[in-house]
């Protein structure tokens, strides 16, 4: 294969057949086939080879490396099955054009040798090891025919037309706002609009001064933890819970104290007497099991916090969607002793790509939060904040919420009825609110992990707790609970996915 236009320093020798910089060590324990696989994979991960780059033929590479052609064929087959490369019949072999950033990130985290970082100090090494051993990036699931992934809104329901109009209007009149530093707490108009929305929607009465705009809940976890967690601070977490929060607490040196949950949410009677702890909870729709904490437990939780001089971090990630009864007032709305830090996000009702959310903080902490936000990143981008403020103030946000609430309820109903139709009476819970529900597999089914694997083989994505980014401290729950997200799929897709899963399990 002669390629005249393709040059990238380091990896490719020009003129004549395409050559990859691969060197084989015959004295190594690893087989030649594995060495070829590893080195081509690393060339891709390190961007020396990019999407659509051509690869030498198996014959060319076997001649270059003086190995049998079969060895190269086997290495190529593995690269192909793991999605790094692909072939075009009668044209050649190429680096996959669509290796997603997230997949590359997770692969890099898994494979990059520690020696790539020049001699880290023991403390830094601990941090690097931490991120190496935790699965942070989402796996690539785009090959699935139907994916019941959790926590993802339907991108088709994003109000694109109205949003484009607001962005355009703002840009036209931006003046120097796009290019200046502004208040790290966020655009005042947006904070005011959020305060106005929260009073009727969540029962929270807060001034704009108590609101800090953040880059989604994840930024809120970091912001709060940077202020309230020191090495040795106890972070009380629900078990199971959202790992994106827990990893941040742990990484800043918190000692984790898991408290179990039942169908209603956290078991408040199990809260420990530890002064100055931080308790992370999801009372509206426990993540992942979906319970809604009743009023009595909410009051007990608040009184525990007051007694222990503890703070509660209330993650209200998907409370925009309640399908049964009216939403309970948020913990923050009952917080007369100012012990609650409330996290809201636009990731679920608008889209996570916006990276917009907010923290409502006790009055006495507001200035510290603002300063910490300044230290972390000087606040969020102006344009999205401005468009969001207009979207809320115009009434479009309310209309959008009503529209998608209805749509998501129909999809939830479709999922429940498909599950019951294909599997008989299923034990389903956590379906009264939010964007996913729980199916508790009875003992006649394989474990959640096994069902997930069978589903994946049949092109259907369902999530065991481990895959659905939940950290579970109880083996039994981890074995039996399956999470199914329903909002991003149409009714037809839901029916198709559950039928395929039923077929796969029958086999
Ligand atoms: C319980 C929970 N909290 C927070 C988040 C993160 O949301 P954000 O995109 O606002 O960072 C998620 C995302 O799925 C979640 O499930």
Coordinates of C-alpha atoms and ligand atoms in Angstrom, one line a residue:
X1 CA 0.0 0.0 0.0
X2 CA 1.6 3.2 -1.1
X3 CA 0.3 6.3 0.6
X4 CA 1.7 9.7 -0.3
X5 CA -0.4 12.1 1.7
X6 CA -0.3 10.6 5.1
X7 CA 2.5 11.8 7.4
X8 CA 2.5 12.0 11.2
X9 CA 5.8 12.4 13.1
X10 CA 7.0 9.5 15.2
X11 CA 4.8 6.7 14.1
X12 CA 4.9 6.5 10.3
X13 CA 7.8 6.1 7.9
X14 CA 6.9 7.5 4.4
X15 CA 7.4 6.4 0.8
X16 CA 6.6 2.8 0.1
X17 CA 4.4 0.6 2.1
X18 CA 2.9 2.1 5.2
X19 CA 5.0 1.2 8.2
X20 CA 4.1 1.5 11.9
X21 CA 6.7 2.1 14.6
X22 CA 6.4 -1.2 16.3
X23 CA 9.2 -3.1 17.9
X24 CA 8.9 -6.6 19.1
X25 CA 10.8 -8.2 21.9
X26 CA 11.1 -12.0 21.4
X27 CA 12.4 -12.5 24.9
X28 CA 9.2 -11.0 26.5
X29 CA 6.6 -13.1 28.3
X30 CA 3.9 -11.5 26.1
X31 CA 3.2 -13.2 22.8
X32 CA 4.1 -11.4 19.6
X33 CA 0.4 -11.1 18.8
X34 CA -0.3 -9.4 22.1
X35 CA 2.7 -7.1 21.6
X36 CA 1.4 -6.0 18.2
X37 CA -2.1 -5.5 19.6
X38 CA -0.8 -3.4 22.5
X39 CA 1.4 -1.3 20.4
X40 CA -1.1 -0.5 17.8
X41 CA -3.7 0.2 20.5
X42 CA -1.3 2.6 22.2
X43 CA -0.6 4.4 18.9
X44 CA -4.3 5.0 18.6
X45 CA -4.8 6.0 22.3
X46 CA -1.9 8.4 22.1
X47 CA -3.3 9.9 18.9
X48 CA -0.3 9.0 16.8
X49 CA -2.9 7.2 14.7
X50 CA -6.3 8.9 14.4
X51 CA -9.8 8.0 13.1
X52 CA -9.8 6.9 9.5
X53 CA -6.0 6.6 9.3
X54 CA -5.0 3.6 7.1
X55 CA -3.1 0.7 8.4
X56 CA -0.7 -1.6 6.5
X57 CA -2.1 -4.8 5.2
X58 CA -1.5 -7.9 7.3
X59 CA 1.0 -9.1 4.7
X60 CA 2.9 -5.8 4.8
X61 CA 3.1 -5.7 8.5
X62 CA 4.1 -9.4 8.8
X63 CA 7.0 -8.6 6.3
X64 CA 8.0 -5.5 8.2
X65 CA 8.1 -7.3 11.6
X66 CA 9.4 -10.6 10.3
X67 CA 6.5 -12.6 11.9
X68 CA 4.0 -15.0 10.5
X69 CA 1.0 -13.4 8.8
X70 CA -1.3 -15.3 11.1
X71 CA 0.2 -13.5 14.1
X72 CA -0.7 -10.2 12.6
X73 CA -4.1 -11.4 11.5
X74 CA -4.9 -12.4 15.1
X75 CA -3.8 -9.1 16.5
X76 CA -5.9 -7.2 13.9
X77 CA -8.9 -9.4 14.7
X78 CA -8.7 -8.5 18.3
X79 CA -8.2 -4.8 17.5
X80 CA -11.3 -5.1 15.3
X81 CA -13.4 -6.8 17.9
X82 CA -12.6 -4.2 20.5
X83 CA -13.5 -1.5 18.1
X84 CA -10.1 0.2 17.5
X85 CA -10.0 -0.6 13.8
X86 CA -12.3 -1.6 11.0
X87 CA -12.1 -2.8 7.4
X88 CA -13.6 -1.6 4.2
X89 CA -14.0 -4.5 1.8
X90 CA -11.6 -4.2 -1.2
X91 CA -10.2 -0.9 0.2
X92 CA -8.2 -1.7 3.3
X93 CA -8.0 -1.5 7.1
X94 CA -8.4 1.7 9.0
X95 CA -8.5 3.2 12.5
X96 CA -12.1 3.3 13.5
X97 CA -13.5 6.7 12.5
X98 CA -15.8 7.1 15.5
X99 CA -13.8 6.1 18.6
X100 CA -15.6 8.4 21.0
X101 CA -13.8 10.7 23.4
X102 CA -15.3 9.1 26.4
X103 CA -14.2 5.6 25.3
X104 CA -10.7 6.9 24.6
X105 CA -10.6 8.6 28.0
X106 CA -11.7 5.4 29.8
X107 CA -9.2 3.3 27.8
X108 CA -6.4 5.8 28.6
X109 CA -7.3 5.6 32.3
X110 CA -7.1 1.9 32.1
X111 CA -4.0 1.4 30.1
X112 CA -1.7 4.4 30.6
X113 CA 1.3 3.2 32.5
X114 CA 2.1 5.2 35.6
X115 CA 5.6 5.8 34.3
X116 CA 4.1 8.2 31.8
X117 CA 3.8 10.7 34.7
X118 CA 7.3 11.7 35.6
X119 CA 8.0 10.3 39.1
X120 CA 5.0 11.4 41.1
X121 CA 5.4 12.1 44.8
X122 CA 3.7 9.5 47.0
X123 CA 0.7 11.8 47.6
X124 CA 0.2 12.5 43.9
X125 CA 0.7 8.8 43.1
X126 CA -2.1 8.0 45.5
X127 CA -4.4 10.3 43.6
X128 CA -3.3 9.0 40.2
X129 CA -3.9 5.4 41.4
X130 CA -7.3 6.4 42.8
X131 CA -8.4 7.6 39.4
X132 CA -6.9 4.6 37.7
X133 CA -8.9 2.2 39.8
X134 CA -12.3 3.9 39.6
X135 CA -14.4 3.6 36.5
X136 CA -15.2 7.2 35.7
X137 CA -15.9 7.4 32.0
X138 CA -19.2 5.9 30.6
X139 CA -18.7 2.9 28.4
X140 CA -19.4 3.3 24.7
X141 CA -22.9 1.8 24.1
X142 CA -23.7 3.3 20.7
X143 CA -23.7 0.0 19.0
X144 CA -26.8 -1.1 21.0
X145 CA -30.1 -1.3 19.2
X146 CA -32.0 -0.2 22.3
X147 CA -30.3 1.3 25.4
X148 CA -32.1 1.7 28.7
X149 CA -29.2 3.8 30.1
X150 CA -30.0 5.8 33.1
X151 CA -29.9 9.6 33.8
X152 CA -30.0 10.7 30.2
X153 CA -32.8 12.9 28.9
X154 CA -34.2 12.5 25.4
X155 CA -32.0 14.8 23.2
X156 CA -34.9 15.0 20.8
X157 CA -37.0 16.8 23.4
X158 CA -34.5 19.7 23.7
X159 CA -36.3 22.9 22.8
X160 CA -33.8 23.8 20.1
X161 CA -35.8 26.4 18.2
X162 CA -36.6 28.5 21.3
X163 CA -33.1 28.1 22.7
X164 CA -31.5 29.2 19.4
X165 CA -33.7 32.3 19.4
X166 CA -32.7 33.3 23.0
X167 CA -29.0 32.7 22.2
X168 CA -29.2 34.8 19.0
X169 CA -30.9 37.6 20.8
X170 CA -28.4 37.7 23.6
X171 CA -25.5 37.6 21.2
X172 CA -26.8 40.5 19.3
X173 CA -26.9 42.6 22.4
X174 CA -23.9 41.1 24.3
X175 CA -21.7 44.2 24.4
X176 CA -18.7 43.3 26.4
X177 CA -20.4 40.7 28.6
X178 CA -19.1 37.8 26.6
X179 CA -15.6 38.9 27.0
X180 CA -15.5 40.1 30.6
X181 CA -15.2 38.4 34.0
X182 CA -18.4 38.5 35.9
X183 CA -19.7 37.5 39.3
X184 CA -18.3 34.0 40.1
X185 CA -21.7 33.3 41.8
X186 CA -23.3 33.5 38.4
X187 CA -25.5 35.9 36.3
X188 CA -27.9 37.7 38.7
X189 CA -30.8 37.4 36.3
X190 CA -30.5 33.6 36.2
X191 CA -30.1 33.4 40.0
X192 CA -33.3 35.5 40.4
X193 CA -35.1 33.4 37.9
X194 CA -34.1 30.2 39.8
X195 CA -35.2 31.7 43.1
X196 CA -38.6 32.5 41.6
X197 CA -38.9 29.0 40.2
X198 CA -37.9 27.2 43.4
X199 CA -40.5 28.8 45.6
X200 CA -43.6 27.2 44.0
X201 CA -41.8 24.2 42.5
X202 CA -39.8 23.0 45.5
X203 CA -41.0 25.1 48.5
X204 CA -37.6 26.7 48.8
X205 CA -37.6 30.4 49.8
X206 CA -34.1 31.7 48.9
X207 CA -32.6 35.0 47.9
X208 CA -30.5 35.2 44.7
X209 CA -27.5 35.9 47.1
X210 CA -27.8 32.3 48.4
X211 CA -27.6 30.8 44.9
X212 CA -24.4 29.9 43.1
X213 CA -24.5 28.8 39.5
X214 CA -22.4 25.8 38.9
X215 CA -21.5 23.4 36.0
X216 CA -24.1 20.8 37.0
X217 CA -24.3 18.8 40.2
X218 CA -20.8 17.4 39.6
X219 CA -19.4 20.9 40.0
X220 CA -21.6 21.4 43.0
X221 CA -20.2 18.3 44.7
X222 CA -16.7 19.6 44.2
X223 CA -17.6 23.1 45.3
X224 CA -19.3 21.9 48.5
X225 CA -16.6 19.3 49.3
X226 CA -13.8 21.8 48.8
X227 CA -15.4 23.8 51.6
X228 CA -16.8 21.2 53.9
X229 CA -14.5 18.2 53.6
X230 CA -11.1 17.9 55.1
X231 CA -9.1 14.7 55.5
X232 CA -10.9 12.6 58.1
X233 CA -14.3 14.3 57.8
X234 CA -17.1 11.8 57.8
X235 CA -19.2 11.7 54.7
X236 CA -22.4 9.8 55.3
X237 CA -23.7 8.4 52.0
X238 CA -26.7 6.3 51.1
X239 CA -26.1 2.7 50.2
X240 CA -26.4 2.4 47.3
X241 CA -25.7 5.9 46.0
X242 CA -24.4 8.0 43.1
X243 CA -20.7 7.4 42.7
X244 CA -19.9 10.7 41.1
X245 CA -20.5 12.3 44.5
X246 CA -18.8 9.7 46.6
X247 CA -15.6 9.6 44.6
X248 CA -15.2 13.4 45.1
X249 CA -15.7 13.0 48.9
X250 CA -13.2 10.1 49.0
X251 CA -10.7 11.9 46.9
X252 CA -10.6 14.8 49.3
X253 CA -9.9 12.5 52.2
X254 CA -13.4 11.9 53.6
X255 CA -14.1 8.8 55.6
X256 CA -17.2 7.2 54.1
X257 CA -20.0 6.0 56.3
X258 CA -22.7 4.1 54.3
X259 CA -26.3 4.1 55.6
X260 CA -28.7 1.6 54.1
X261 CA -31.9 2.6 52.3
X262 CA -35.3 1.0 52.0
X263 CA -38.2 1.6 49.6
X264 CA -38.6 5.1 51.1
X265 CA -35.0 6.1 51.0
X266 CA -32.3 6.6 53.7
X267 CA -33.0 4.8 57.1
X268 CA -32.6 7.8 59.3
X269 CA -32.5 5.7 62.5
X270 CA -29.2 4.4 61.3
X271 CA -27.5 7.8 61.1
X272 CA -24.4 7.9 63.4
X273 CA -23.8 10.5 66.1
X274 CA -20.8 12.1 64.5
X275 CA -20.3 15.9 64.9
X276 CA -19.5 17.9 61.8
X277 CA -20.3 15.2 59.3
X278 CA -21.6 15.8 55.8
X279 CA -24.6 13.7 54.8
X280 CA -25.2 13.2 51.1
X281 CA -28.8 12.3 50.3
X282 CA -31.2 12.1 47.3
X283 CA -34.6 12.4 49.1
X284 CA -36.9 13.1 46.0
X285 CA -35.9 10.0 44.2
X286 CA -33.2 8.0 45.9
X287 CA -30.4 7.3 43.5
X288 CA -30.5 4.5 42.4
X289 CA -33.4 2.7 44.1
X290 CA -36.0 5.5 43.5
X291 CA -37.6 5.9 47.0
X292 CA -39.1 9.2 48.0
X293 CA -38.3 10.2 51.6
X294 CA -41.5 10.8 53.6
X295 CA -42.1 13.9 55.6
X296 CA -41.4 12.3 59.0
X297 CA -38.0 11.1 57.9
X298 CA -37.2 14.4 56.4
X299 CA -37.9 16.1 59.7
X300 CA -35.8 13.5 61.6
X301 CA -33.0 14.0 59.2
X302 CA -33.0 17.8 59.7
X303 CA -33.1 17.4 63.5
X304 CA -30.2 14.9 63.3
X305 CA -28.2 17.5 61.4
X306 CA -29.0 20.3 63.9
X307 CA -27.9 18.1 66.8
X308 CA -24.7 16.9 65.1
X309 CA -23.9 20.4 63.7
X310 CA -23.7 18.5 60.4
X311 CA -24.5 19.7 56.9
X312 CA -26.8 17.8 54.5
X313 CA -26.1 17.9 50.8
X314 CA -29.4 17.4 49.1
X315 CA -29.0 16.2 45.5
X316 CA -32.4 17.0 43.8
X317 CA -31.1 15.8 40.4
X318 CA -34.4 14.6 38.8
X319 CA -37.1 16.2 40.9
X320 CA -38.7 17.9 37.8
X321 CA -40.3 14.5 37.1
X322 CA -42.9 13.3 39.5
X323 CA -45.7 11.1 38.1
X324 CA -47.7 10.3 41.2
X325 CA -49.2 12.9 43.6
X326 CA -47.6 16.3 44.0
X327 CA -43.9 16.7 44.8
X328 CA -42.9 16.9 48.5
X329 CA -41.3 20.1 49.6
X330 CA -37.5 19.7 49.3
X331 CA -35.5 19.3 52.5
X332 CA -34.1 22.7 51.9
X333 CA -37.7 24.1 52.0
X334 CA -38.0 22.7 55.6
X335 CA -34.6 23.8 56.7
X336 CA -35.2 26.3 59.4
X337 CA -31.8 25.8 61.0
X338 CA -29.9 26.3 57.7
X339 CA -28.2 22.9 57.6
X340 CA -29.0 22.0 54.0
X341 CA -27.0 22.7 50.9
X342 CA -29.4 22.1 47.9
X343 CA -28.2 21.0 44.5
X344 CA -30.3 21.5 41.4
X345 CA -29.4 20.8 37.8
X346 CA -30.6 21.6 34.3
X347 CA -28.9 18.4 33.1
X348 CA -32.1 16.3 33.3
X349 CA -34.7 18.7 32.1
X350 CA -32.6 20.4 29.4
X351 CA -29.5 18.4 28.7
X352 CA -26.2 17.5 30.5
X353 CA -24.2 19.1 27.7
X354 CA -25.3 22.5 28.9
X355 CA -23.3 22.0 32.2
X356 CA -25.6 24.3 34.2
X357 CA -26.9 23.7 37.7
X358 CA -27.1 25.6 40.9
X359 CA -26.4 25.3 44.6
X360 CA -28.7 27.0 47.2
X361 CA -26.6 27.5 50.4
X362 CA -27.3 28.6 53.9
X363 CA -26.9 32.4 54.2
X364 CA -23.9 32.2 56.5
X365 CA -22.0 30.1 53.9
X366 CA -22.9 32.1 50.8
X367 CA -19.8 34.3 50.7
X368 CA -17.5 31.3 51.2
X369 CA -19.2 29.4 48.4
X370 CA -18.9 32.4 46.1
X371 CA -15.1 32.8 46.9
X372 CA -14.5 29.1 46.4
X373 CA -16.3 29.2 43.1
X374 CA -14.0 32.0 42.1
X375 CA -10.9 29.9 43.1
X376 CA -12.2 26.9 41.2
X377 CA -13.1 28.5 37.8
X378 CA -14.4 32.1 38.2
X379 CA -17.9 31.1 37.4
X380 CA -19.8 29.6 34.5
X381 CA -20.0 30.9 30.9
X382 CA -22.1 33.9 30.4
X383 CA -24.0 33.0 27.2
X384 CA -25.7 29.8 28.4
X385 CA -26.6 31.5 31.7
X386 CA -28.2 34.4 29.9
X387 CA -30.1 32.2 27.5
X388 CA -31.3 30.1 30.4
X389 CA -32.5 33.2 32.3
X390 CA -34.5 34.3 29.3
X391 CA -35.8 30.8 28.8
X392 CA -37.1 30.8 32.4
X393 CA -38.4 34.3 32.5
X394 CA -40.3 34.0 29.2
X395 CA -42.4 31.1 30.5
X396 CA -40.9 28.7 27.9
X397 CA -39.2 26.7 30.7
X398 CA -42.5 26.0 32.4
X399 CA -44.1 25.0 29.1
X400 CA -41.1 22.8 28.3
X401 CA -41.3 21.0 31.7
X402 CA -45.0 20.3 31.3
X403 CA -44.4 18.9 27.8
X404 CA -41.6 16.5 28.8
X405 CA -43.2 15.5 32.1
X406 CA -46.2 14.2 30.0
X407 CA -43.9 12.5 27.5
X408 CA -41.8 10.8 30.1
X409 CA -44.8 9.6 32.0
X410 CA -46.2 7.9 28.9
X411 CA -42.8 6.2 28.4
X412 CA -42.6 5.1 32.0
X413 CA -46.1 3.5 31.6
X414 CA -45.0 1.8 28.3
X415 CA -41.9 0.3 30.1
X416 CA -43.9 -1.0 33.0
X417 CA -46.5 -2.6 30.8
X418 CA -43.8 -4.1 28.5
X419 CA -42.0 -5.6 31.5
X420 CA -45.1 -7.1 32.9
X421 CA -46.3 -8.4 29.5
X422 CA -43.0 -10.1 28.7
X423 CA -41.9 -11.3 32.1
X424 CA -45.1 -11.8 34.0
X425 CA -45.6 -9.8 37.2
X426 CA -42.4 -7.9 37.8
X427 CA -41.3 -6.4 41.1
X428 CA -40.9 -2.8 40.0
X429 CA -40.3 0.2 42.2
X430 CA -38.8 3.7 42.2
X431 CA -41.2 4.5 39.3
X432 CA -43.2 7.3 40.9
X433 CA -40.7 9.9 39.9
X434 CA -37.5 10.4 38.0
X435 CA -36.1 9.0 34.8
X436 CA -35.4 5.4 35.6
X437 CA -37.1 2.6 37.6
X438 CA -35.8 -0.5 39.4
X439 CA -36.7 -4.0 38.5
X440 CA -35.9 -6.4 41.3
X441 CA -35.1 -9.7 39.7
X442 CA -36.5 -12.6 41.6
X443 CA -34.3 -15.6 42.4
X444 CA -35.5 -17.5 39.3
X445 CA -33.6 -15.1 37.1
X446 CA -29.8 -14.9 36.7
X447 CA -28.0 -12.1 38.6
X448 CA -28.3 -8.5 37.4
X449 CA -24.8 -8.7 36.0
X450 CA -25.7 -11.8 34.0
X451 CA -29.0 -10.3 32.7
X452 CA -27.0 -7.2 31.7
X453 CA -24.5 -9.4 29.8
X454 CA -27.2 -11.3 28.0
X455 CA -28.9 -8.1 27.1
X456 CA -25.7 -6.6 25.7
X457 CA -25.2 -9.7 23.5
X458 CA -28.7 -9.2 22.2
X459 CA -28.1 -5.4 21.5
X460 CA -30.1 -4.2 24.6
X461 CA -28.5 -2.1 27.3
X462 CA -29.8 -2.5 30.8
X463 CA -27.8 -1.5 33.9
X464 CA -26.8 -3.4 37.0
X465 CA -26.0 -1.1 39.8
X466 CA -22.3 -1.3 39.1
X467 CA -22.8 -0.2 35.5
X468 CA -25.4 2.4 36.3
X469 CA -22.8 4.4 38.3
X470 CA -24.2 3.5 41.6
X471 CA -21.9 2.5 44.5
X472 CA -23.5 -0.4 46.4
X473 CA -22.3 -1.6 49.8
X474 CA -24.7 -4.5 49.9
X475 CA -24.0 -7.6 47.7
X476 CA -27.6 -8.8 47.7
X477 CA -28.9 -5.5 46.2
X478 CA -26.1 -5.5 43.7
X479 CA -27.0 -9.0 42.6
X480 CA -30.8 -8.4 42.2
X481 CA -31.4 -4.8 41.1
X482 CA -31.6 -3.7 37.5
X483 CA -32.0 -0.1 36.6
X484 CA -33.9 0.9 33.5
X485 CA -33.9 4.4 32.1
X486 CA -37.0 5.1 30.0
X487 CA -37.1 8.8 29.1
X488 CA -34.8 8.7 26.1
X489 CA -36.7 6.0 24.3
X490 CA -39.9 6.1 22.3
X491 CA -42.7 3.7 23.2
X492 CA -41.8 1.6 20.1
X493 CA -38.2 1.4 21.1
X494 CA -39.1 0.4 24.7
X495 CA -41.3 -2.4 23.4
X496 CA -38.6 -3.6 21.0
X497 CA -35.9 -3.5 23.7
X498 CA -37.9 -5.5 26.3
X499 CA -39.0 -8.0 23.7
X500 CA -35.4 -8.5 22.7
X501 CA -34.3 -8.9 26.3
X502 CA -37.1 -11.5 27.0
X503 CA -35.8 -13.4 24.0
X504 CA -32.3 -13.3 25.1
X505 CA -33.2 -14.5 28.6
X506 CA -35.3 -17.3 27.2
X507 CA -32.3 -18.6 25.3
Ligands
LIG1 C1 -28.0 11.3 41.4 C2 -27.2 12.1 40.4 N1 -26.7 13.3 40.8 C3 -26.0 14.0 40.0 C4 -25.8 13.7 38.7 C5 -25.0 14.6 37.8 O1 -25.7 15.6 37.2 P1 -24.9 16.8 36.5 O2 -25.0 16.5 35.0 O3 -25.8 18.0 36.9 O4 -23.5 16.9 37.0 C6 -26.4 12.6 38.2 C7 -26.2 12.2 36.8 O5 -26.7 11.2 36.3 C8 -27.1 11.7 39.1 O6 -27.7 10.6 38.7

